mmCIF file with all atom_site columns, C-alpha atoms in Angstrom:
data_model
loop_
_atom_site.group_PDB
_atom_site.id
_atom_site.type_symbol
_atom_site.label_atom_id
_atom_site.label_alt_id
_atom_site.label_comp_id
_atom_site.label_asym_id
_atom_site.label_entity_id
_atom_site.label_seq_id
_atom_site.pdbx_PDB_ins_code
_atom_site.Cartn_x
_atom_site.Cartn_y
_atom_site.Cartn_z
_atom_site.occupancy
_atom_site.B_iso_or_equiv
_atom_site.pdbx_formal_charge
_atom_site.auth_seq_id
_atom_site.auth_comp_id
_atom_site.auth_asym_id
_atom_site.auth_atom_id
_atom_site.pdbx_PDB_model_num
ATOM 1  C CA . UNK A 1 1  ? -0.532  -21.832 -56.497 1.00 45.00 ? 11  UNK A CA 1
ATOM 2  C CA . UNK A 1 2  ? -0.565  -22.597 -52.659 1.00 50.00 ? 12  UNK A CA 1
ATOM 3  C CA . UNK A 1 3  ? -4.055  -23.996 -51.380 1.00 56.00 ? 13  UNK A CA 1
ATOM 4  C CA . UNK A 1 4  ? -2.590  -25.484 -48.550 1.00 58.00 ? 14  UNK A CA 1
ATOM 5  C CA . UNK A 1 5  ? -2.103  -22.036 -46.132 1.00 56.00 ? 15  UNK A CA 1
ATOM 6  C CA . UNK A 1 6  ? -1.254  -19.486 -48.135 1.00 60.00 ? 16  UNK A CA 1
ATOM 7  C CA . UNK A 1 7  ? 2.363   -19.664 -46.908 1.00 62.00 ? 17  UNK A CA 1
ATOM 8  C CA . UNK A 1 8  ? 1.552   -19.782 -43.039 1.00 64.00 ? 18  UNK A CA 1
ATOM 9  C CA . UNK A 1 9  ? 3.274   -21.345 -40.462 1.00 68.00 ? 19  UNK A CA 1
ATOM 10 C CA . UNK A 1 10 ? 0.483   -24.212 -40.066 1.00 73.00 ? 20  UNK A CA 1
ATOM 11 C CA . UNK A 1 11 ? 0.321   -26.032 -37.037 1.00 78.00 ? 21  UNK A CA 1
ATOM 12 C CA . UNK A 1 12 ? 3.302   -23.832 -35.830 1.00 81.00 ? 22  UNK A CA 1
ATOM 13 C CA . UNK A 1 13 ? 0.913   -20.479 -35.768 1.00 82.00 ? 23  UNK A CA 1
ATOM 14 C CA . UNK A 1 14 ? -1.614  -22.309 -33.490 1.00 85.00 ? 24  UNK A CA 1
ATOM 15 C CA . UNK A 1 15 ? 1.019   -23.283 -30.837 1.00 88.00 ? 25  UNK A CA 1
ATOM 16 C CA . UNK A 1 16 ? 2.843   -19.498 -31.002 1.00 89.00 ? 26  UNK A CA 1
ATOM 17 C CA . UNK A 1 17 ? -0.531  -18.141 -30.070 1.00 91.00 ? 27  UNK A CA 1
ATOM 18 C CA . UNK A 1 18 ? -1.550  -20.454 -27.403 1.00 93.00 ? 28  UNK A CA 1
ATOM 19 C CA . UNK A 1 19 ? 2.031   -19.581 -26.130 1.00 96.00 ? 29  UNK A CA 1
ATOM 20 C CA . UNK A 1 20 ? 1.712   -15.788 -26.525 1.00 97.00 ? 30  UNK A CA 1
ATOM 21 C CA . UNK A 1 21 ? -2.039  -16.025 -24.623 1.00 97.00 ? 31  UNK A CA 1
ATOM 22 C CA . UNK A 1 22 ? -0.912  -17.573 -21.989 1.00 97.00 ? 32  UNK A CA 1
ATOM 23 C CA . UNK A 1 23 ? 2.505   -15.763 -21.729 1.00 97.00 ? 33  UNK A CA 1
ATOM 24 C CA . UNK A 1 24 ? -0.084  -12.422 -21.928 1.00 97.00 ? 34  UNK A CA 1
ATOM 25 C CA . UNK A 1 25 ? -2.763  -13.512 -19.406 1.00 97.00 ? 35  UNK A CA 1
ATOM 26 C CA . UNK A 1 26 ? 0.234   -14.773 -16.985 1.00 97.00 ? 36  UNK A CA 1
ATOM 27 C CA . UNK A 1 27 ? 1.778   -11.285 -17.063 1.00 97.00 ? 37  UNK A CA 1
ATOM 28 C CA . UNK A 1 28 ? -1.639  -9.247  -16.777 1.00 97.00 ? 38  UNK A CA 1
ATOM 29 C CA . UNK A 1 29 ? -1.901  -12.043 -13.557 1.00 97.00 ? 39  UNK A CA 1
ATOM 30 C CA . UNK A 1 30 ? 0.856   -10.775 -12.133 1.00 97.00 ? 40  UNK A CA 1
ATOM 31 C CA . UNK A 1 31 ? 0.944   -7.135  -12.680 1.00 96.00 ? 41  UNK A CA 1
ATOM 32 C CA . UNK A 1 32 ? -2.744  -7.171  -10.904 1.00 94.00 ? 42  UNK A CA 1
ATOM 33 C CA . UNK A 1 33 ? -1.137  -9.157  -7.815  1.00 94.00 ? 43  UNK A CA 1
ATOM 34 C CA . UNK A 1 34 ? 1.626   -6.464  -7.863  1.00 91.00 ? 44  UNK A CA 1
ATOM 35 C CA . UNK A 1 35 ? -0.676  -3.664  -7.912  1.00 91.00 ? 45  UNK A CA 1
ATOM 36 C CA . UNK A 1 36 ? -2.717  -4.983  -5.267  1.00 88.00 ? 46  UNK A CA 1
ATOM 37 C CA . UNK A 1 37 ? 0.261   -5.701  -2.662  1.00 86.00 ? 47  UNK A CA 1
ATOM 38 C CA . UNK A 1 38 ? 1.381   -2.189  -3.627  1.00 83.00 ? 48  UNK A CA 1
ATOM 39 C CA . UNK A 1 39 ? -1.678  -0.607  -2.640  1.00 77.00 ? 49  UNK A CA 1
ATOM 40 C CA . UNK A 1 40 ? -1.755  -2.797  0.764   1.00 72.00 ? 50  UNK A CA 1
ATOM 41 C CA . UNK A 1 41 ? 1.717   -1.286  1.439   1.00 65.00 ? 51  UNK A CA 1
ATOM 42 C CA . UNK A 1 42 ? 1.446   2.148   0.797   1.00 59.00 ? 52  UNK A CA 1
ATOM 43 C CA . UNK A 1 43 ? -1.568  1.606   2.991   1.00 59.00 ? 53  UNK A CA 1
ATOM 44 C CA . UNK A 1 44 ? 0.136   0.573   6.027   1.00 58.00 ? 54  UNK A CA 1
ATOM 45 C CA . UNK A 1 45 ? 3.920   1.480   6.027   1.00 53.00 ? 55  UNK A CA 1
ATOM 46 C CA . UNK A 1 46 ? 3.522   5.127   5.795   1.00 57.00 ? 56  UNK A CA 1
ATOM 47 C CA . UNK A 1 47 ? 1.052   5.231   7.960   1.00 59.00 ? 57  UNK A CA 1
ATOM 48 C CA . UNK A 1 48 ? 3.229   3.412   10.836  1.00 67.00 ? 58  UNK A CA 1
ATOM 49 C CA . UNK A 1 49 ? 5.978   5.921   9.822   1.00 69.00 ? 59  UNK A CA 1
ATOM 50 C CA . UNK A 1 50 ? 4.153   8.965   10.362  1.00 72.00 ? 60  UNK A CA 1
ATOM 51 C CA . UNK A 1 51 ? 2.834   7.925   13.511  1.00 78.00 ? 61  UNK A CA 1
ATOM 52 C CA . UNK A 1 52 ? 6.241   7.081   15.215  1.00 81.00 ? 62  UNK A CA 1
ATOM 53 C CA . UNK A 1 53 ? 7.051   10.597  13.916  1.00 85.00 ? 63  UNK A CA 1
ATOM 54 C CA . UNK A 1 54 ? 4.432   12.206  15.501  1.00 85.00 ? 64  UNK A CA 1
ATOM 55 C CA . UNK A 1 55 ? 5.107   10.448  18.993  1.00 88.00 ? 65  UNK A CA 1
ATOM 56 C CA . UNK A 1 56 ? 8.629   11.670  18.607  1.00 89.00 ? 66  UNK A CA 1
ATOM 57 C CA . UNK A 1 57 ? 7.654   15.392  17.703  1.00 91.00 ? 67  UNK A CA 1
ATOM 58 C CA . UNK A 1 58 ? 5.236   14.701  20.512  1.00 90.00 ? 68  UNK A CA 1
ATOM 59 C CA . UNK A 1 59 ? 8.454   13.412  23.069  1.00 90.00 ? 69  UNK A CA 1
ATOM 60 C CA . UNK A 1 60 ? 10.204  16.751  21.894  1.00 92.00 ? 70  UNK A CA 1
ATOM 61 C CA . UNK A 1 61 ? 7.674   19.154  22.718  1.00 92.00 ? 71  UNK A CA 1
ATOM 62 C CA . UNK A 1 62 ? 7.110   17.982  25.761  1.00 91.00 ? 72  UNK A CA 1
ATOM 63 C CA . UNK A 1 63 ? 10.637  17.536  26.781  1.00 91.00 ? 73  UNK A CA 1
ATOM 64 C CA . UNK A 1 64 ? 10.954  20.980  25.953  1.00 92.00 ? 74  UNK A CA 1
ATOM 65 C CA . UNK A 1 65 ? 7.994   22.456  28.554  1.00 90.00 ? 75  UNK A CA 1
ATOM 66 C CA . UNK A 1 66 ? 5.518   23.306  25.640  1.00 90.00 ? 76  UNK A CA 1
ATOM 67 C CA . UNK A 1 67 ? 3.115   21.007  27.116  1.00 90.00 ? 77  UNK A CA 1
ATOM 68 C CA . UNK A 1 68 ? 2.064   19.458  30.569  1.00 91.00 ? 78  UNK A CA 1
ATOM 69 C CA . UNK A 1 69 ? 1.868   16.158  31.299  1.00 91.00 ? 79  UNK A CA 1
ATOM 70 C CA . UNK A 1 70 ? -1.844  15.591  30.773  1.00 92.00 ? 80  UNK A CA 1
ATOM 71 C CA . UNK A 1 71 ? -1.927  17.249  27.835  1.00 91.00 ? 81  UNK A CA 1
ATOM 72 C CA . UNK A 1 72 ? 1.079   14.937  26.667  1.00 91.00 ? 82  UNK A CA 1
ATOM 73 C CA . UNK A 1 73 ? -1.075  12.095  27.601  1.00 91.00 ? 83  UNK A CA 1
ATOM 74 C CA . UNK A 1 74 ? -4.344  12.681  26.104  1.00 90.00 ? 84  UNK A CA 1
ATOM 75 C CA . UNK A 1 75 ? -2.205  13.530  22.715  1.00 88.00 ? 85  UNK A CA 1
ATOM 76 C CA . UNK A 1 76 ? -0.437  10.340  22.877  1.00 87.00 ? 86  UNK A CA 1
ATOM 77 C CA . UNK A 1 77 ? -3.359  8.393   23.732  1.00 87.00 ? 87  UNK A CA 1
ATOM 78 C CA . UNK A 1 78 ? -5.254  10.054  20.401  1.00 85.00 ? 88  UNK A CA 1
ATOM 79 C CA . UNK A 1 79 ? -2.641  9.129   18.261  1.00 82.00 ? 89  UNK A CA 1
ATOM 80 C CA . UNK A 1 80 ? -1.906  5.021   19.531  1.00 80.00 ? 90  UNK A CA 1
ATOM 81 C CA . UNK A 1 81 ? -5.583  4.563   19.727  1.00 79.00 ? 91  UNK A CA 1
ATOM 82 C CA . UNK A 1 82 ? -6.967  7.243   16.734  1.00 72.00 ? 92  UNK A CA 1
ATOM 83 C CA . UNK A 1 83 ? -10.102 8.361   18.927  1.00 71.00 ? 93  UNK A CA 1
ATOM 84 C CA . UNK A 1 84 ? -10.364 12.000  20.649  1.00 68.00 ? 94  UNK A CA 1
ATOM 85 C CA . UNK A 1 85 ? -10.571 11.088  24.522  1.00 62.00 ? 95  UNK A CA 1
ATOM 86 C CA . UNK A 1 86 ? -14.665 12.365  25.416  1.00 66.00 ? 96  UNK A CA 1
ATOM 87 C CA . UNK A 1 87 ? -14.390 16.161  26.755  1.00 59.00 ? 97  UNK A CA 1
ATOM 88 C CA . UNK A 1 88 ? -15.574 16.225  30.265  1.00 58.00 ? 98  UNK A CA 1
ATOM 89 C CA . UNK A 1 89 ? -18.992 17.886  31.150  1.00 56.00 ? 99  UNK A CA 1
ATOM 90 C CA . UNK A 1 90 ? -18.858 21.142  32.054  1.00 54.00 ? 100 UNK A CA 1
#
């Protein structure tokens, strides 16, 4: 009979699994990291995408006469500072 371990890797098994924990806490580590600079990006980039977009769609129309050059303006100024300009009294 084997008292001494029932045919187990000993001292062996205790160093495998302090590897394995740390290998598996170091990789949940860094898929959190990754997840959180991924959010932070998809934050920010598409955002600064779509706006040059819409100052070039805004270009376009008025190059084309669909707008005035105040209206142009107060549009432009909306979307570089992401406030509606106050309506004057009337």
């Amino acid at each position: 009979m084997m008292w001494w371990g029932d045919g187990g890797w000993g001292f062996g098994s205790m160093v495998a699994m302090s590897l394995m924990m740390v290998v598996v806490i170091g990789a949940v580590g860094l898929l959190g990291v990754w997840l959180l600079r991924q959010g932070r990006n998809a934050r920010t980039a598409p955002l600064s995408a779509r706006s040059a977009r819409a100052e070039q769609e805004l270009a376009e129309r008025f190059g084309r006469g669909e707008m005035d050059e105040q209206q142009y303006t107060r549009a432009r100024r909306v979307l570089q500072t992401g406030t509606t300009p106050e309506a004057p009294p009337s």
